[in-house]
mmCIF file with all atom_site columns, C-alpha atoms in Angstrom:
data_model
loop_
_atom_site.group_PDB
_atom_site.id
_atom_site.type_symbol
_atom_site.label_atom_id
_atom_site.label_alt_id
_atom_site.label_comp_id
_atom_site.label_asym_id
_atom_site.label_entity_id
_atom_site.label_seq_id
_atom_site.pdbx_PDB_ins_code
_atom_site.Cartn_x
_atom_site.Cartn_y
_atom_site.Cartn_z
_atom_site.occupancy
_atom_site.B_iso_or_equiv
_atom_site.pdbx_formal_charge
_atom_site.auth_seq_id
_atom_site.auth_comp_id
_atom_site.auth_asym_id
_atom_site.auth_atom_id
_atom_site.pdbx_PDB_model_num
ATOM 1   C CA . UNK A 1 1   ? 37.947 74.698  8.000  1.00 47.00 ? 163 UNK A CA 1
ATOM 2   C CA . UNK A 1 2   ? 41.947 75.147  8.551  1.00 49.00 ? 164 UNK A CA 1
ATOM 3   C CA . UNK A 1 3   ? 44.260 75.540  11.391 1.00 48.00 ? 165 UNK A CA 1
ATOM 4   C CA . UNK A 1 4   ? 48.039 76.855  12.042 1.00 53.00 ? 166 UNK A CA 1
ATOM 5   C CA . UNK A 1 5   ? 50.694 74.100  13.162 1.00 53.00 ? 167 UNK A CA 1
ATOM 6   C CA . UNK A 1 6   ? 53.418 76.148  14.635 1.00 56.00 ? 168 UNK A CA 1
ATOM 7   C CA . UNK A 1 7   ? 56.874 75.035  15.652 1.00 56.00 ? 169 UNK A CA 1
ATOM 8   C CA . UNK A 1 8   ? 60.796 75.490  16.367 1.00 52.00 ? 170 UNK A CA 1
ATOM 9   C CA . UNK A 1 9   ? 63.660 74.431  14.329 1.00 56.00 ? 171 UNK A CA 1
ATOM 10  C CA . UNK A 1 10  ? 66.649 73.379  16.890 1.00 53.00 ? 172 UNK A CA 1
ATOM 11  C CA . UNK A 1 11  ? 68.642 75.035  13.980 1.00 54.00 ? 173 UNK A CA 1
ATOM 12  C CA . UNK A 1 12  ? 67.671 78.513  14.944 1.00 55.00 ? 174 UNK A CA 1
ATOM 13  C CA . UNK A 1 13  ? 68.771 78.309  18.385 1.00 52.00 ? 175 UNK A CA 1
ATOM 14  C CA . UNK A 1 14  ? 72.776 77.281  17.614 1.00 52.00 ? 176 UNK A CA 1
ATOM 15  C CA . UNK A 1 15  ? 72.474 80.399  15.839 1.00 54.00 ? 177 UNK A CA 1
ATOM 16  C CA . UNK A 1 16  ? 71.125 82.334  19.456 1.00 54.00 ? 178 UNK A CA 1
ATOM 17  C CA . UNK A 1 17  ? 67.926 83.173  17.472 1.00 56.00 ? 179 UNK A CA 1
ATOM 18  C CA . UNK A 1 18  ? 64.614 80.933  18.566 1.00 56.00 ? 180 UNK A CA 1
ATOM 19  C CA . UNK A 1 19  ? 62.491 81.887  15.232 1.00 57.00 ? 181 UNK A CA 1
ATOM 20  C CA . UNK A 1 20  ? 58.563 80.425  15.530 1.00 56.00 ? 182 UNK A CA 1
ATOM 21  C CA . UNK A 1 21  ? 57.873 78.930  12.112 1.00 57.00 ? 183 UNK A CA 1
ATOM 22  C CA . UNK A 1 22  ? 53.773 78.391  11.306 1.00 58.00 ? 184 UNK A CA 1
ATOM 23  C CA . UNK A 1 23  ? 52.081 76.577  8.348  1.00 56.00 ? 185 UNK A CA 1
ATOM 24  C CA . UNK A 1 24  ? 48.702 76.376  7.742  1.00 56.00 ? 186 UNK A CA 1
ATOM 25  C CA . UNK A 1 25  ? 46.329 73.297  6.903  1.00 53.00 ? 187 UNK A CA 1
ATOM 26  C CA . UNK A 1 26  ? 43.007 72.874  5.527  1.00 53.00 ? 188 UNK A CA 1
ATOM 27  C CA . UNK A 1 27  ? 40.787 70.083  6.163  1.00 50.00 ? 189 UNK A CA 1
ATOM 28  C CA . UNK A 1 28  ? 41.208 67.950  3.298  1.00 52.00 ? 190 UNK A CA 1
ATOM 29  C CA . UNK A 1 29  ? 45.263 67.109  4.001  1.00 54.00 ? 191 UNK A CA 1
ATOM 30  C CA . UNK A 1 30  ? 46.817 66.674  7.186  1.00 57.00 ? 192 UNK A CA 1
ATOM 31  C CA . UNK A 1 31  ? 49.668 66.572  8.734  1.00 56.00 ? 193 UNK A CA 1
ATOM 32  C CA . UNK A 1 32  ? 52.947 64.589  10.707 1.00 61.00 ? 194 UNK A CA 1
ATOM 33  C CA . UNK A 1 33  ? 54.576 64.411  13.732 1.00 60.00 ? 195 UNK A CA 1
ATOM 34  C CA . UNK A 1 34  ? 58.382 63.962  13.490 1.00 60.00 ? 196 UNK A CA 1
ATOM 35  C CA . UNK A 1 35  ? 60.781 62.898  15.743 1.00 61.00 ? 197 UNK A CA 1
ATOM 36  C CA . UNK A 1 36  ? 62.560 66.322  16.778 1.00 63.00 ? 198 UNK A CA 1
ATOM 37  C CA . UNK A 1 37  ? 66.410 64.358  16.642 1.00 65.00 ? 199 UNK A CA 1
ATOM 38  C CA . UNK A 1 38  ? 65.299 62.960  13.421 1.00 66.00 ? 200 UNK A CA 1
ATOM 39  C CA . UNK A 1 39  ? 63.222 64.655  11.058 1.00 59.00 ? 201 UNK A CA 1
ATOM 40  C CA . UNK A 1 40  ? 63.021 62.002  8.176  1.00 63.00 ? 202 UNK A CA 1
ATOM 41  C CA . UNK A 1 41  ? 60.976 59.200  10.681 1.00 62.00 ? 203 UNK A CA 1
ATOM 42  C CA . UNK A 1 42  ? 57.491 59.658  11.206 1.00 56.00 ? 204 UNK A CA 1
ATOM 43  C CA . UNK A 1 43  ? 56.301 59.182  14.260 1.00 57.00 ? 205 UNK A CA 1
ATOM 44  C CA . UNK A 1 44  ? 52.714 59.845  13.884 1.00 60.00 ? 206 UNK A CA 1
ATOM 45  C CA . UNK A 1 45  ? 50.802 60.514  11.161 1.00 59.00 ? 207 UNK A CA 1
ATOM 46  C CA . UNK A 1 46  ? 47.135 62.101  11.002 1.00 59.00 ? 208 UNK A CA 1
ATOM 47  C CA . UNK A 1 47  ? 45.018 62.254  8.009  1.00 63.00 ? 209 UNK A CA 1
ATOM 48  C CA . UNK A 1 48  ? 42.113 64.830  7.785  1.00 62.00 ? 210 UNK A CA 1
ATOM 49  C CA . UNK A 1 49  ? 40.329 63.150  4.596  1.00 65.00 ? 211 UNK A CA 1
ATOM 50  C CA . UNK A 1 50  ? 37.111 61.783  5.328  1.00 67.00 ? 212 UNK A CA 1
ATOM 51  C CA . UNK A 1 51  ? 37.565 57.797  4.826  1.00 68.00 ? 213 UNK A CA 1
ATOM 52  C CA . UNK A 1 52  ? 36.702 57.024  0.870  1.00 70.00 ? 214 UNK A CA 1
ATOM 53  C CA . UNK A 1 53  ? 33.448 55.165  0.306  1.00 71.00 ? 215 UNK A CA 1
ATOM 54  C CA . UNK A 1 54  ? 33.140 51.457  -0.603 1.00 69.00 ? 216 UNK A CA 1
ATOM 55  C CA . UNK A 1 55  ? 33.442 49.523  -3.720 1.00 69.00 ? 217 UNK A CA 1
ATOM 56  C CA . UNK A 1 56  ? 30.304 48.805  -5.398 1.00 67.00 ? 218 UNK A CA 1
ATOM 57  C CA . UNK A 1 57  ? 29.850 44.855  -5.022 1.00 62.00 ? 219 UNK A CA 1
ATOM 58  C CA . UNK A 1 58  ? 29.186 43.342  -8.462 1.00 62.00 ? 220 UNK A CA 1
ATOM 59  C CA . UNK A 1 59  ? 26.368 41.473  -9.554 1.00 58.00 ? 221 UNK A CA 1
ATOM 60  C CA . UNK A 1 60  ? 27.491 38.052  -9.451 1.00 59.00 ? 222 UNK A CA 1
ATOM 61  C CA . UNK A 1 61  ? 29.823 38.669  -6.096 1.00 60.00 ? 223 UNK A CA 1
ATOM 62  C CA . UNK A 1 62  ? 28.462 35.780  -3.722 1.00 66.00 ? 224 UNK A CA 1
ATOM 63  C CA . UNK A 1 63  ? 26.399 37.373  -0.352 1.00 68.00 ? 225 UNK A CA 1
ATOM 64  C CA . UNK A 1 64  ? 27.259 35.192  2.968  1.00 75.00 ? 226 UNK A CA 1
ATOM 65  C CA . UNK A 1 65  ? 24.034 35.084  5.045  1.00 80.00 ? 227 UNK A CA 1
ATOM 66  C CA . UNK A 1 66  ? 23.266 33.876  8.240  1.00 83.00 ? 228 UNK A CA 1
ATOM 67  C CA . UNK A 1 67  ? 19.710 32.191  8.402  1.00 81.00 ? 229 UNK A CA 1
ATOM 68  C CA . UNK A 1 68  ? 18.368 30.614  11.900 1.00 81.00 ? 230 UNK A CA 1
ATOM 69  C CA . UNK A 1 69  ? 16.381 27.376  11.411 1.00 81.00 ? 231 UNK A CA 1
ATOM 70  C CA . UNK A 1 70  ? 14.528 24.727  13.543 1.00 78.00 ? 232 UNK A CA 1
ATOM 71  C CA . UNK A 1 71  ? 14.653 20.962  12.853 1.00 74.00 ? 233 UNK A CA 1
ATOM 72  C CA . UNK A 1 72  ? 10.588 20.220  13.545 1.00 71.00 ? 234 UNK A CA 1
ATOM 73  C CA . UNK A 1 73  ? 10.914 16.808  12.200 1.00 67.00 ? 235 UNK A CA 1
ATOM 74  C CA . UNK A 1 74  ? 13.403 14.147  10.898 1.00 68.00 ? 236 UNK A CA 1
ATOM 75  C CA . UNK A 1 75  ? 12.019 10.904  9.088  1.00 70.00 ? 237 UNK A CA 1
ATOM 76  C CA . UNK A 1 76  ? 14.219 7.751   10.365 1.00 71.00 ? 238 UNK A CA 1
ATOM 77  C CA . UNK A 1 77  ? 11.981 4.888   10.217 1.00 79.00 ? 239 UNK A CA 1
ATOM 78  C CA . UNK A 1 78  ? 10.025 3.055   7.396  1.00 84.00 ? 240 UNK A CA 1
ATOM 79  C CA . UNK A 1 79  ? 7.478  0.518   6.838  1.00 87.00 ? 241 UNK A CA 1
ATOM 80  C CA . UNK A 1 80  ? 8.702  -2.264  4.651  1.00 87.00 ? 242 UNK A CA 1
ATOM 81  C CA . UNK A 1 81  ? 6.818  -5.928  4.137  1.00 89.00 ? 243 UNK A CA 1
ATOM 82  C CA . UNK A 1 82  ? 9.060  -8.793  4.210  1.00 88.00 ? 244 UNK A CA 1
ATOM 83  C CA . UNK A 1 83  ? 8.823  -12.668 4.227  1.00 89.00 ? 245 UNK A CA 1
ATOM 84  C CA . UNK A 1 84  ? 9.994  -14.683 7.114  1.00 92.00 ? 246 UNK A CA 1
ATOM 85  C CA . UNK A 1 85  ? 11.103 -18.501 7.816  1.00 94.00 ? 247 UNK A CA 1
ATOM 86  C CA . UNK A 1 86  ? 11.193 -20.449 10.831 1.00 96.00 ? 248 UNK A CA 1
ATOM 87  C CA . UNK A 1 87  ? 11.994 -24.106 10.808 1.00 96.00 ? 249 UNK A CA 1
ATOM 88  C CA . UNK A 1 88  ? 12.659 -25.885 13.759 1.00 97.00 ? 250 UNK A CA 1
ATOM 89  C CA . UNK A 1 89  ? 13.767 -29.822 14.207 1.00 96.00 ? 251 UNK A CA 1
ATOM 90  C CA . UNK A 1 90  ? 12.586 -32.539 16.336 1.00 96.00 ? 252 UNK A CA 1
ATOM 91  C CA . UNK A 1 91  ? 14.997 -35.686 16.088 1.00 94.00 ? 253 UNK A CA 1
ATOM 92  C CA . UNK A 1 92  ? 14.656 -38.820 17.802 1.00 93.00 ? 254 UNK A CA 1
ATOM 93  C CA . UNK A 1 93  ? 16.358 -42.859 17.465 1.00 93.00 ? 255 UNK A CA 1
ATOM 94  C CA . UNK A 1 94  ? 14.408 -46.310 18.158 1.00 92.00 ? 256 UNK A CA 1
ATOM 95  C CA . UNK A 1 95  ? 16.426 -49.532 18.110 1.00 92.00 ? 257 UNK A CA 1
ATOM 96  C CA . UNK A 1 96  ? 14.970 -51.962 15.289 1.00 91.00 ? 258 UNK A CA 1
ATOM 97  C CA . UNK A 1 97  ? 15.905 -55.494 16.242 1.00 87.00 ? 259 UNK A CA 1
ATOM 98  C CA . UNK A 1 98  ? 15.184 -58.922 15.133 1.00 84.00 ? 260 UNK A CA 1
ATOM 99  C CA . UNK A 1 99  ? 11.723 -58.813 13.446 1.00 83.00 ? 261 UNK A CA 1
ATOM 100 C CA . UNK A 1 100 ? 11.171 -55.283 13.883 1.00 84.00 ? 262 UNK A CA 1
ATOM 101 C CA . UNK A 1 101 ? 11.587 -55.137 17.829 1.00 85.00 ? 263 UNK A CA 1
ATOM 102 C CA . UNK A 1 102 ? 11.527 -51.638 19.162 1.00 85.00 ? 264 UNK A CA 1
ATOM 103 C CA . UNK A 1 103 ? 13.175 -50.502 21.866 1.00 85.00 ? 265 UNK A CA 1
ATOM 104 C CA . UNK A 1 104 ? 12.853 -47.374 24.041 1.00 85.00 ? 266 UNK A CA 1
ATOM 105 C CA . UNK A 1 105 ? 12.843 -43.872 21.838 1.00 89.00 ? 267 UNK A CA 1
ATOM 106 C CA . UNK A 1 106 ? 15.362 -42.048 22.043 1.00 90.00 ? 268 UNK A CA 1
ATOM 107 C CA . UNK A 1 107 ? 15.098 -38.143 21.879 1.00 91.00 ? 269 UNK A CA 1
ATOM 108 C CA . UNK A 1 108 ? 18.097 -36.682 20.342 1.00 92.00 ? 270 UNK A CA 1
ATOM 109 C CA . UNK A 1 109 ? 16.422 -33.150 19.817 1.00 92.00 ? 271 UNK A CA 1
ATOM 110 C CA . UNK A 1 110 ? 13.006 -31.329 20.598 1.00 94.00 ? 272 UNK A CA 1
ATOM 111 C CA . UNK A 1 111 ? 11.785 -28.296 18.387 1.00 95.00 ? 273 UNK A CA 1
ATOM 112 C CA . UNK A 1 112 ? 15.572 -27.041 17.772 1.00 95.00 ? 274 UNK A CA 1
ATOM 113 C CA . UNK A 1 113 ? 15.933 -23.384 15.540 1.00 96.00 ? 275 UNK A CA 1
ATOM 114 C CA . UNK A 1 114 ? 17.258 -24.763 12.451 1.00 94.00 ? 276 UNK A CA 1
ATOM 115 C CA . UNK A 1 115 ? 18.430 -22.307 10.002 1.00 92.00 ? 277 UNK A CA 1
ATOM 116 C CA . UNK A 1 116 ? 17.429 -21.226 6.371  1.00 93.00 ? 278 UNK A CA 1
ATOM 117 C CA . UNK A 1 117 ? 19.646 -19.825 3.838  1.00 92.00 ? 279 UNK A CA 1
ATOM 118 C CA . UNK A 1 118 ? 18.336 -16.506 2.809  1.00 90.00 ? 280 UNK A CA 1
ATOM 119 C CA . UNK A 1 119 ? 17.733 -17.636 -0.571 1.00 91.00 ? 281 UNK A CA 1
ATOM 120 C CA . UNK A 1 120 ? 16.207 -20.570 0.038  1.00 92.00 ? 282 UNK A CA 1
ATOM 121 C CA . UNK A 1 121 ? 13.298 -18.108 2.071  1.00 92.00 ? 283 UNK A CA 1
ATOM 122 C CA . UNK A 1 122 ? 13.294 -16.307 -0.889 1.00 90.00 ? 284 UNK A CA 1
ATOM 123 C CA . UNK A 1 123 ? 12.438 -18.983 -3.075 1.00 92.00 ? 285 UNK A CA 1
ATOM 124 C CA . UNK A 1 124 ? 9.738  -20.374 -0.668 1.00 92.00 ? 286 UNK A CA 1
ATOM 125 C CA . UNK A 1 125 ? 7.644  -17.174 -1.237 1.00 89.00 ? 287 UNK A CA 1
ATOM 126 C CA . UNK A 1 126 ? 7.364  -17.792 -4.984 1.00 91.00 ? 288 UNK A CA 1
ATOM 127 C CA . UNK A 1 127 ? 7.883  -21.906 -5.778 1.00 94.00 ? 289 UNK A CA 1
ATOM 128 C CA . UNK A 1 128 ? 5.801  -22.523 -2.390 1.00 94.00 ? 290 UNK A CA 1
ATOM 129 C CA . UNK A 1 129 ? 8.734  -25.048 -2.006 1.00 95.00 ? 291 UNK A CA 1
ATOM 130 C CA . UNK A 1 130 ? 11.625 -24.924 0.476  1.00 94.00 ? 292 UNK A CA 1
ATOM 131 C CA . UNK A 1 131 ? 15.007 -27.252 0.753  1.00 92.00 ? 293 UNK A CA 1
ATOM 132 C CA . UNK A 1 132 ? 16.418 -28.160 4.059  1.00 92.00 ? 294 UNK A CA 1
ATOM 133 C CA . UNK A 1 133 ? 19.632 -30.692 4.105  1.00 89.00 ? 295 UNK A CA 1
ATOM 134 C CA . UNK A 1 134 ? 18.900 -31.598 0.497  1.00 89.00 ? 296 UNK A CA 1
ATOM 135 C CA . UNK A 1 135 ? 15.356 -32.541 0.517  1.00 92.00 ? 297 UNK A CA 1
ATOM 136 C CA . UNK A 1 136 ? 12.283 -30.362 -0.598 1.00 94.00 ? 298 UNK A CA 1
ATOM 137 C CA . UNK A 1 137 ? 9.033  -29.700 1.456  1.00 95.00 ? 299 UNK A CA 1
ATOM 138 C CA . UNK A 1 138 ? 6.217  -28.083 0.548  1.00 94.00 ? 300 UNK A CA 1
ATOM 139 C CA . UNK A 1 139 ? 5.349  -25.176 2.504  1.00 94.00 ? 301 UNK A CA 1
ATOM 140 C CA . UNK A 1 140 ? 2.081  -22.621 3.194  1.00 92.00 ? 302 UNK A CA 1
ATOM 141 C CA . UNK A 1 141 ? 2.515  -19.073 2.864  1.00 91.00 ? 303 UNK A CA 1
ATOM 142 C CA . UNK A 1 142 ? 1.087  -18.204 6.210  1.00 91.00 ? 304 UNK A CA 1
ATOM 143 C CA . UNK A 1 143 ? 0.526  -20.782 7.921  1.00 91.00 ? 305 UNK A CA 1
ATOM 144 C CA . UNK A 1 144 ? 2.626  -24.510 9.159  1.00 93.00 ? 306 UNK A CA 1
ATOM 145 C CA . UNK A 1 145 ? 3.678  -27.363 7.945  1.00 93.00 ? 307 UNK A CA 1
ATOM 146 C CA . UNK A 1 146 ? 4.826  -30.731 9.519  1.00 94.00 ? 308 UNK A CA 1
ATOM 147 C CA . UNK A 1 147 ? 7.108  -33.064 7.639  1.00 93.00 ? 309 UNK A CA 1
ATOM 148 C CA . UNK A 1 148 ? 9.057  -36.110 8.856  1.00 94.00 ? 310 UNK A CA 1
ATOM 149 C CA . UNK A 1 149 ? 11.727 -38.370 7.014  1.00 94.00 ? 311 UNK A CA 1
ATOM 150 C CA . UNK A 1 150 ? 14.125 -41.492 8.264  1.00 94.00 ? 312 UNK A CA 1
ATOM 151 C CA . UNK A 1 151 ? 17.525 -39.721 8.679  1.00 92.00 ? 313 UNK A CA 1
ATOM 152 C CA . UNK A 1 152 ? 18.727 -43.423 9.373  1.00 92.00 ? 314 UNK A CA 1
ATOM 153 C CA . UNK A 1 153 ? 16.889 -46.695 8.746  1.00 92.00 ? 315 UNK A CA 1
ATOM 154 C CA . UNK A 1 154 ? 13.273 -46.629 8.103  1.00 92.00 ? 316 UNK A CA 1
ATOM 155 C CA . UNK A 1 155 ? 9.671  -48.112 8.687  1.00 89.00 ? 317 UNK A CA 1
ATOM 156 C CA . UNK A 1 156 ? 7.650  -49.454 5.531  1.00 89.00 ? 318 UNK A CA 1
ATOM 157 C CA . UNK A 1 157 ? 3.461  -49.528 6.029  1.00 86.00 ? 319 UNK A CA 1
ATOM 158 C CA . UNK A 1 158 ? 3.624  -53.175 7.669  1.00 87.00 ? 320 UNK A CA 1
ATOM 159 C CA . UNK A 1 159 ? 5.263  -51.850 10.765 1.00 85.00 ? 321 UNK A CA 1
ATOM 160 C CA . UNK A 1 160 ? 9.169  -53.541 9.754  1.00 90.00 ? 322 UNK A CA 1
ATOM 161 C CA . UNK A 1 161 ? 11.882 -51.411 10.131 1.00 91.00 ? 323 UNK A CA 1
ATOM 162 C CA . UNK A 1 162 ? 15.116 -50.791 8.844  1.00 92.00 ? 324 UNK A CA 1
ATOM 163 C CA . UNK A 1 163 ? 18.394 -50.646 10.585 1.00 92.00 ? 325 UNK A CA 1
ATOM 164 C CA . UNK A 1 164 ? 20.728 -47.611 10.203 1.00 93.00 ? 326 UNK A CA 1
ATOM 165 C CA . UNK A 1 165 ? 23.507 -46.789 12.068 1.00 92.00 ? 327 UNK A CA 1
ATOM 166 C CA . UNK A 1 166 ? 23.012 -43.856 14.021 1.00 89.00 ? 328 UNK A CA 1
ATOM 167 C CA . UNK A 1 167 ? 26.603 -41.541 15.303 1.00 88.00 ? 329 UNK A CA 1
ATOM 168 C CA . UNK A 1 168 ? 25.754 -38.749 17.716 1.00 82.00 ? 330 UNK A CA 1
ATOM 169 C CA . UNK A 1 169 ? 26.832 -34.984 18.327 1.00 79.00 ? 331 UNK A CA 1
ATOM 170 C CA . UNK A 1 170 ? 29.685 -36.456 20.039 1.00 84.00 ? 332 UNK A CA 1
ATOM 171 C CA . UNK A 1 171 ? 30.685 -39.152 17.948 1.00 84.00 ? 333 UNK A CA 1
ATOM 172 C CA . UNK A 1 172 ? 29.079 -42.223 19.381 1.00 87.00 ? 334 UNK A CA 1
ATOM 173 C CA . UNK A 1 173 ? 27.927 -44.749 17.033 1.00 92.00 ? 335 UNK A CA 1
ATOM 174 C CA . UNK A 1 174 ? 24.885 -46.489 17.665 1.00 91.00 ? 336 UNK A CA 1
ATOM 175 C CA . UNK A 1 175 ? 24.049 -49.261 15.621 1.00 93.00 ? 337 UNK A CA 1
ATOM 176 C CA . UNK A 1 176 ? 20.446 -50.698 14.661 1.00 92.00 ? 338 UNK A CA 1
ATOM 177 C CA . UNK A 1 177 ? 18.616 -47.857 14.611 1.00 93.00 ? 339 UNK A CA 1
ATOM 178 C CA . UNK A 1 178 ? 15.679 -45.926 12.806 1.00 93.00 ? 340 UNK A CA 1
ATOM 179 C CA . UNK A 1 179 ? 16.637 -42.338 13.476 1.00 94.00 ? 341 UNK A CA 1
ATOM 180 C CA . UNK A 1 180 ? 13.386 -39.670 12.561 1.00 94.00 ? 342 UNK A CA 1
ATOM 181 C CA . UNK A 1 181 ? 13.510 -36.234 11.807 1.00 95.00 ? 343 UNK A CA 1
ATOM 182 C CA . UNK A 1 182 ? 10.184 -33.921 12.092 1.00 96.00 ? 344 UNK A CA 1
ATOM 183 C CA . UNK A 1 183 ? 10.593 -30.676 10.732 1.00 95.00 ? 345 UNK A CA 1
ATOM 184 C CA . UNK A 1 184 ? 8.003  -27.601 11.942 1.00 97.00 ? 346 UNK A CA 1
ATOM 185 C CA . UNK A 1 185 ? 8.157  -24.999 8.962  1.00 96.00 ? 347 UNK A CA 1
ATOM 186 C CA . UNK A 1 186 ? 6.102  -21.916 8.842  1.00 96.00 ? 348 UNK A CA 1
ATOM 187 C CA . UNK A 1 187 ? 6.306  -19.214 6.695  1.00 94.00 ? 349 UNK A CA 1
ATOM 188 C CA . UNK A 1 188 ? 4.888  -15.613 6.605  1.00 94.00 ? 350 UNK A CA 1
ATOM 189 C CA . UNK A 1 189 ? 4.970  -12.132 5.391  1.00 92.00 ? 351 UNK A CA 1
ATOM 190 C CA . UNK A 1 190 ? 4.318  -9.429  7.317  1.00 91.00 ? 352 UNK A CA 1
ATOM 191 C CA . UNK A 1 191 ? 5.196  -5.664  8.051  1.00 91.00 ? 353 UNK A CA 1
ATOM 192 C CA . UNK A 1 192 ? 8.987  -4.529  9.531  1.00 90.00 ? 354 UNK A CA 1
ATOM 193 C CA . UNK A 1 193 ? 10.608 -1.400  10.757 1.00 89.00 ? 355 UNK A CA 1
ATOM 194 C CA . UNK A 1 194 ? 13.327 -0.079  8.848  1.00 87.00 ? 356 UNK A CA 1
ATOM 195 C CA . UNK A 1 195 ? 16.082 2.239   10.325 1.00 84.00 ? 357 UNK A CA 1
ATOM 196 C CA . UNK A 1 196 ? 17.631 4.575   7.646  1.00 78.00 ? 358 UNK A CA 1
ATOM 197 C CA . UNK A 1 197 ? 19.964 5.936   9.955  1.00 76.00 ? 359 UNK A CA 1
ATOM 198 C CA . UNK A 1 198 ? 21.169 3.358   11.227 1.00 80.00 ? 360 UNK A CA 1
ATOM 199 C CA . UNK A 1 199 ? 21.077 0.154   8.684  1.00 80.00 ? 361 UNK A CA 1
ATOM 200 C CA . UNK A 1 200 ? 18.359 -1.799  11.116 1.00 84.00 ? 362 UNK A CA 1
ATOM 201 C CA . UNK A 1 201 ? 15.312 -3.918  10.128 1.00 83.00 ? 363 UNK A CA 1
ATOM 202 C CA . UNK A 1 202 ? 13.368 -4.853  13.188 1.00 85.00 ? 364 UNK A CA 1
ATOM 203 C CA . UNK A 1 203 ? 9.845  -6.950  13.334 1.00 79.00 ? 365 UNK A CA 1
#
């Protein structure tokens, strides 16, 4: 294909003659519009040449690809077995007077939480042993134990007692007494819920 693009030169008419000047074009150039005060700036410019095809992508060029998925199910909990301790305290205080009077018991504490050291749990599970406030009881995986000592004082097997002095959570001293302790202790294993996401164990 071709066409004629035909114009004027402003030239031609100082000179009194308006001369039509023509040039023609085939389809694989173009051609430019120009300013008609200023030749030399282009105002428009039209191409004619069909747009040249792409580069071939090479082998190991990386291909970006969008891929739709559904979350059907995400794993956050666990079973895990783990060992447990409970221990909780009873003390109480008797006054021990001459030739082993007794007077009225006195309850300082009833089946109070007392709490185990991680590793000492962790040591009941394999000696069968644990240690509370320095002394050592024996203990049954999965099932309880009962174990009292004199904190203060004492009582032999003829019923005589021993004075201690006895000072209480808020300071008191009480002299001539035989202060007990009974500890409850049961330990167990059994099965726990573990939280992945979010660092938990929960029995």
């Amino acid at each position: 294909c071709c066409f004629n693009v035909c114009w004027f030169r402003y030239s031609d008419f100082a000179h009194g003659v308006g001369k039509k000047h023509c040039q023609s074009l085939d389809c694989n150039t173009g051609f430019t519009a120009y300013d008609c005060t200023n030749q030399t700036n282009a105002v428009v410019a039209y191409s004619l040449i069909d747009p040249a095809p792409c580069e071939d992508r090479s082998k190991g060029a990386e291909v970006e690809r969008v891929v739709h998925g559904e979350l059907v199910q995400q794993k956050k909990d666990r079973m895990l077995s783990v060992f447990r301790c409970q221990v909780v305290e009873s003390v109480f205080s008797q006054y021990c007077g001459h030739a082993s009077a007794a007077g009225v018991t006195r309850y300082l504490s009833f089946r109070e939480p007392k709490a185990v050291e991680p590793a000492a749990c962790r040591k009941a599970k394999e000696t069968r042993t644990i240690k509370l406030d320095g002394r050592t009881f024996n203990v049954t995986l999965g099932g309880r134990t009962s174990e009292s000592f004199f904190r203060h004082g004492g009582l032999d097997d003829g019923s005589h007692c021993a004075q201690g002095t006895l000072y209480t959570d808020d300071g008191k001293r009480i002299d001539k007494q035989a202060t007990q302790s009974v500890m409850e202790i049961r330990v167990w294993e059994e099965m726990a819920k573990v939280n992945d996401l979010a660092g938990t164990i929960t029995t």
